Amino acid sequence: EVESKQAIYIMDANGGNVFQLTTNFYSEWPAWSPDGKQIVFAGNGDIHVITADQSGQPVNLTNSPEKDTQPAWSPDGSKIAWLSGDGQNLNIFVMNSDGSNLLKLTDNGKAHSVLWTMDGKVISDWDHPDGVCIKCVMGADGSNVRSAGGKGEVQHYLPFKTSDGDRVECI
């Protein structure tokens, strides 16, 4: 049986200087740190971080028996959120970007995604056990869970900025 390998590559914005950043990993869900110095990714069932300057090896931040996936940096780069579970029953976790201070934000196995809002809240497709929300927004510590609203409301939590700093919302 041949194990499939999927690597993370980086390159210059113009497509030049392609470099394979990870080897010997099944790597997926890469995300640049806000300062552009590191990349977090899911690899071999754990969450890893690696320097983007090609100077180091991946550091395993979770080292857990569960499958860890979909890592995402907080806007200030101090935290990483991700999903963890058996692949079908996933919960949201948050940790400091060095792997410390791990917090489990959900516990019903019904999370489907995790992102950060621009102001440092966690937003997720999550079937809240009390029916509070399906598109949920909460504090980075799991507090103050509320509905992000339906179509036309979610963009208030997930706007993006252009390179010159203008706020853009998708409606």
mmCIF file of C-alpha atoms in Angstrom:
data_model
loop_
_atom_site.group_PDB
_atom_site.id
_atom_site.type_symbol
_atom_site.label_atom_id
_atom_site.label_comp_id
_atom_site.label_asym_id
_atom_site.label_seq_id
_atom_site.Cartn_x
_atom_site.Cartn_y
_atom_site.Cartn_z
ATOM 1 C CA GLU A 1 0.000 0.000 0.000
ATOM 2 C CA VAL A 2 1.378 3.388 -0.984
ATOM 3 C CA GLU A 3 0.653 6.285 1.371
ATOM 4 C CA SER A 4 -0.368 9.472 -0.399
ATOM 5 C CA LYS A 5 1.832 12.479 0.307
ATOM 6 C CA GLN A 6 0.669 16.031 -0.182
ATOM 7 C CA ALA A 7 3.178 18.787 0.430
ATOM 8 C CA ILE A 8 2.975 22.527 0.964
ATOM 9 C CA TYR A 9 4.840 24.698 -1.500
ATOM 10 C CA ILE A 10 5.542 28.416 -1.291
ATOM 11 C CA MET A 11 6.544 30.778 -4.063
ATOM 12 C CA ASP A 12 6.998 34.422 -4.872
ATOM 13 C CA ALA A 13 3.871 36.362 -5.831
ATOM 14 C CA ASN A 14 4.948 36.226 -9.483
ATOM 15 C CA GLY A 15 5.139 32.414 -9.413
ATOM 16 C CA GLY A 16 8.917 32.247 -9.208
ATOM 17 C CA ASN A 17 11.178 30.609 -6.627
ATOM 18 C CA VAL A 18 8.917 27.645 -5.906
ATOM 19 C CA PHE A 19 10.030 25.789 -2.782
ATOM 20 C CA GLN A 20 8.613 22.643 -1.171
ATOM 21 C CA LEU A 21 8.154 23.619 2.467
ATOM 22 C CA THR A 22 6.958 20.277 3.879
ATOM 23 C CA THR A 23 8.130 16.748 3.158
ATOM 24 C CA ASN A 24 7.125 13.372 4.588
ATOM 25 C CA PHE A 25 3.716 14.755 5.524
ATOM 26 C CA TYR A 26 0.222 14.550 4.251
ATOM 27 C CA SER A 27 -0.185 18.322 4.529
ATOM 28 C CA GLU A 28 -3.385 20.299 4.065
ATOM 29 C CA TRP A 29 -5.132 23.516 5.155
ATOM 30 C CA PRO A 30 -2.055 25.785 5.083
ATOM 31 C CA ALA A 31 -2.571 29.306 6.444
ATOM 32 C CA TRP A 32 -0.076 32.167 6.608
ATOM 33 C CA SER A 33 0.425 33.904 9.935
ATOM 34 C CA PRO A 34 -0.675 37.561 9.862
ATOM 35 C CA ASP A 35 2.963 38.688 9.931
ATOM 36 C CA GLY A 36 3.867 36.353 7.043
ATOM 37 C CA LYS A 37 6.622 34.606 9.002
ATOM 38 C CA GLN A 38 4.983 31.238 9.670
ATOM 39 C CA ILE A 39 2.546 28.807 8.120
ATOM 40 C CA VAL A 40 0.214 26.655 10.178
ATOM 41 C CA PHE A 41 -1.124 23.472 8.583
ATOM 42 C CA ALA A 42 -2.777 20.161 9.315
ATOM 43 C CA GLY A 43 -0.414 17.267 8.765
ATOM 44 C CA ASN A 44 -0.637 13.590 9.619
ATOM 45 C CA GLY A 45 -3.621 14.264 11.894
ATOM 46 C CA ASP A 46 -2.036 17.062 13.943
ATOM 47 C CA ILE A 47 -1.602 20.830 13.713
ATOM 48 C CA HIS A 48 1.910 21.987 12.847
ATOM 49 C CA VAL A 49 3.626 25.322 12.355
ATOM 50 C CA ILE A 50 6.701 25.985 10.228
ATOM 51 C CA THR A 51 8.713 29.091 9.467
ATOM 52 C CA ALA A 52 8.023 30.412 5.985
ATOM 53 C CA ASP A 53 11.666 31.395 5.380
ATOM 54 C CA GLN A 54 12.605 27.738 4.796
ATOM 55 C CA SER A 55 14.875 27.719 7.860
ATOM 56 C CA GLY A 56 13.211 25.177 10.106
ATOM 57 C CA GLN A 57 11.301 21.968 10.496
ATOM 58 C CA PRO A 58 7.579 21.696 11.273
ATOM 59 C CA VAL A 59 6.697 21.837 14.978
ATOM 60 C CA ASN A 60 3.786 19.649 16.098
ATOM 61 C CA LEU A 61 1.514 21.845 18.227
ATOM 62 C CA THR A 62 -1.255 19.357 19.074
ATOM 63 C CA ASN A 63 0.222 15.842 19.103
ATOM 64 C CA SER A 64 -3.218 14.375 19.782
ATOM 65 C CA PRO A 65 -4.829 11.020 19.004
ATOM 66 C CA GLU A 66 -7.755 12.799 17.291
ATOM 67 C CA LYS A 67 -7.677 14.094 13.733
ATOM 68 C CA ASP A 68 -6.866 17.812 13.869
ATOM 69 C CA THR A 69 -7.755 19.882 10.801
ATOM 70 C CA GLN A 70 -8.602 23.329 9.401
ATOM 71 C CA PRO A 71 -6.199 25.505 11.434
ATOM 72 C CA ALA A 72 -6.729 29.267 11.271
ATOM 73 C CA TRP A 73 -4.667 32.133 12.730
ATOM 74 C CA SER A 74 -6.297 34.822 14.829
ATOM 75 C CA PRO A 75 -5.995 38.292 13.257
ATOM 76 C CA ASP A 76 -3.235 39.295 15.681
ATOM 77 C CA GLY A 77 -1.339 36.003 15.250
ATOM 78 C CA SER A 78 -1.465 35.120 18.943
ATOM 79 C CA LYS A 79 -3.889 32.180 18.646
ATOM 80 C CA ILE A 80 -4.792 29.312 16.356
ATOM 81 C CA ALA A 81 -8.259 27.785 16.093
ATOM 82 C CA TRP A 82 -8.881 24.359 14.550
ATOM 83 C CA LEU A 83 -11.271 21.435 14.399
ATOM 84 C CA SER A 84 -10.542 18.134 16.106
ATOM 85 C CA GLY A 85 -12.323 14.800 16.322
ATOM 86 C CA ASP A 86 -12.764 11.518 14.528
ATOM 87 C CA GLY A 87 -13.307 13.115 11.126
ATOM 88 C CA GLN A 88 -17.114 13.143 11.349
ATOM 89 C CA ASN A 89 -17.646 14.454 14.867
ATOM 90 C CA LEU A 90 -15.579 17.614 15.143
ATOM 91 C CA ASN A 91 -15.204 20.202 17.894
ATOM 92 C CA ILE A 92 -13.596 23.637 17.922
ATOM 93 C CA PHE A 93 -10.367 24.195 19.822
ATOM 94 C CA VAL A 94 -8.209 27.301 20.333
ATOM 95 C CA MET A 95 -4.613 27.526 21.563
ATOM 96 C CA ASN A 96 -1.849 30.076 21.753
ATOM 97 C CA SER A 97 0.263 30.092 18.598
ATOM 98 C CA ASP A 98 3.043 28.223 20.449
ATOM 99 C CA GLY A 99 0.660 25.336 21.315
ATOM 100 C CA SER A 100 0.055 26.367 24.924
ATOM 101 C CA ASN A 101 -3.226 27.193 26.685
ATOM 102 C CA LEU A 102 -5.421 24.754 24.753
ATOM 103 C CA LEU A 103 -9.174 25.400 25.091
ATOM 104 C CA LYS A 104 -12.042 23.235 23.841
ATOM 105 C CA LEU A 105 -14.842 25.580 22.753
ATOM 106 C CA THR A 106 -17.491 23.043 21.685
ATOM 107 C CA ASP A 107 -18.278 19.542 22.873
ATOM 108 C CA ASN A 108 -21.138 18.110 20.819
ATOM 109 C CA GLY A 109 -19.101 17.055 17.745
ATOM 110 C CA LYS A 110 -21.206 19.192 15.410
ATOM 111 C CA ALA A 111 -18.711 21.837 14.229
ATOM 112 C CA HIS A 112 -18.101 21.984 10.485
ATOM 113 C CA SER A 113 -15.747 24.941 10.053
ATOM 114 C CA VAL A 114 -13.794 27.520 11.996
ATOM 115 C CA LEU A 115 -12.615 31.017 11.060
ATOM 116 C CA TRP A 116 -11.675 34.212 12.870
ATOM 117 C CA THR A 117 -13.495 37.491 12.577
ATOM 118 C CA MET A 118 -11.414 40.616 12.052
ATOM 119 C CA ASP A 119 -11.944 41.590 15.697
ATOM 120 C CA GLY A 120 -10.689 38.257 17.129
ATOM 121 C CA LYS A 121 -13.902 36.299 17.592
ATOM 122 C CA VAL A 122 -14.414 32.750 16.374
ATOM 123 C CA ILE A 123 -17.073 32.095 13.732
ATOM 124 C CA SER A 124 -18.201 28.618 12.773
ATOM 125 C CA ASP A 125 -20.785 26.481 11.097
ATOM 126 C CA TRP A 126 -21.808 24.680 14.276
ATOM 127 C CA ASP A 127 -25.059 23.035 15.242
ATOM 128 C CA HIS A 128 -25.437 24.568 18.693
ATOM 129 C CA PRO A 129 -27.025 22.008 21.066
ATOM 130 C CA ASP A 130 -29.629 24.517 22.293
ATOM 131 C CA GLY A 131 -30.507 25.735 18.801
ATOM 132 C CA VAL A 132 -28.981 29.156 19.438
ATOM 133 C CA CYS A 133 -27.264 29.206 16.056
ATOM 134 C CA ILE A 134 -25.940 27.330 13.076
ATOM 135 C CA LYS A 135 -23.638 30.144 11.934
ATOM 136 C CA CYS A 136 -22.244 30.993 15.349
ATOM 137 C CA VAL A 137 -19.947 33.727 16.641
ATOM 138 C CA MET A 138 -18.236 33.458 20.029
ATOM 139 C CA GLY A 139 -15.369 34.842 22.005
ATOM 140 C CA ALA A 140 -11.971 33.163 21.609
ATOM 141 C CA ASP A 141 -12.635 31.530 24.982
ATOM 142 C CA GLY A 142 -16.018 30.129 23.866
ATOM 143 C CA SER A 143 -18.035 32.774 25.711
ATOM 144 C CA ASN A 144 -20.923 34.866 24.418
ATOM 145 C CA VAL A 145 -22.169 32.414 21.764
ATOM 146 C CA ARG A 146 -24.644 34.053 19.429
ATOM 147 C CA SER A 147 -26.023 33.769 15.927
ATOM 148 C CA ALA A 148 -24.049 35.408 13.144
ATOM 149 C CA GLY A 149 -27.336 35.789 11.300
ATOM 150 C CA GLY A 150 -28.338 34.592 7.900
ATOM 151 C CA LYS A 151 -27.386 35.622 4.414
ATOM 152 C CA GLY A 152 -26.729 39.337 4.362
ATOM 153 C CA GLU A 153 -25.665 39.442 8.030
ATOM 154 C CA VAL A 154 -22.596 37.193 8.125
ATOM 155 C CA GLN A 155 -20.550 39.677 6.072
ATOM 156 C CA HIS A 156 -20.507 41.953 9.116
ATOM 157 C CA TYR A 157 -18.269 39.358 10.793
ATOM 158 C CA LEU A 158 -16.208 38.324 7.780
ATOM 159 C CA PRO A 159 -15.381 41.448 5.794
ATOM 160 C CA PHE A 160 -11.961 41.767 4.289
ATOM 161 C CA LYS A 161 -9.683 44.671 3.542
ATOM 162 C CA THR A 162 -8.010 45.592 0.300
ATOM 163 C CA SER A 163 -4.244 46.088 0.220
ATOM 164 C CA ASP A 164 -4.734 49.826 0.767
ATOM 165 C CA GLY A 165 -6.857 49.221 3.885
ATOM 166 C CA ASP A 166 -10.346 49.830 2.523
ATOM 167 C CA ARG A 167 -13.060 47.665 4.096
ATOM 168 C CA VAL A 168 -14.967 45.472 1.664
ATOM 169 C CA GLU A 169 -18.146 43.567 2.485
ATOM 170 C CA CYS A 170 -19.762 40.895 0.401
ATOM 171 C CA ILE A 171 -23.542 41.065 0.338
#
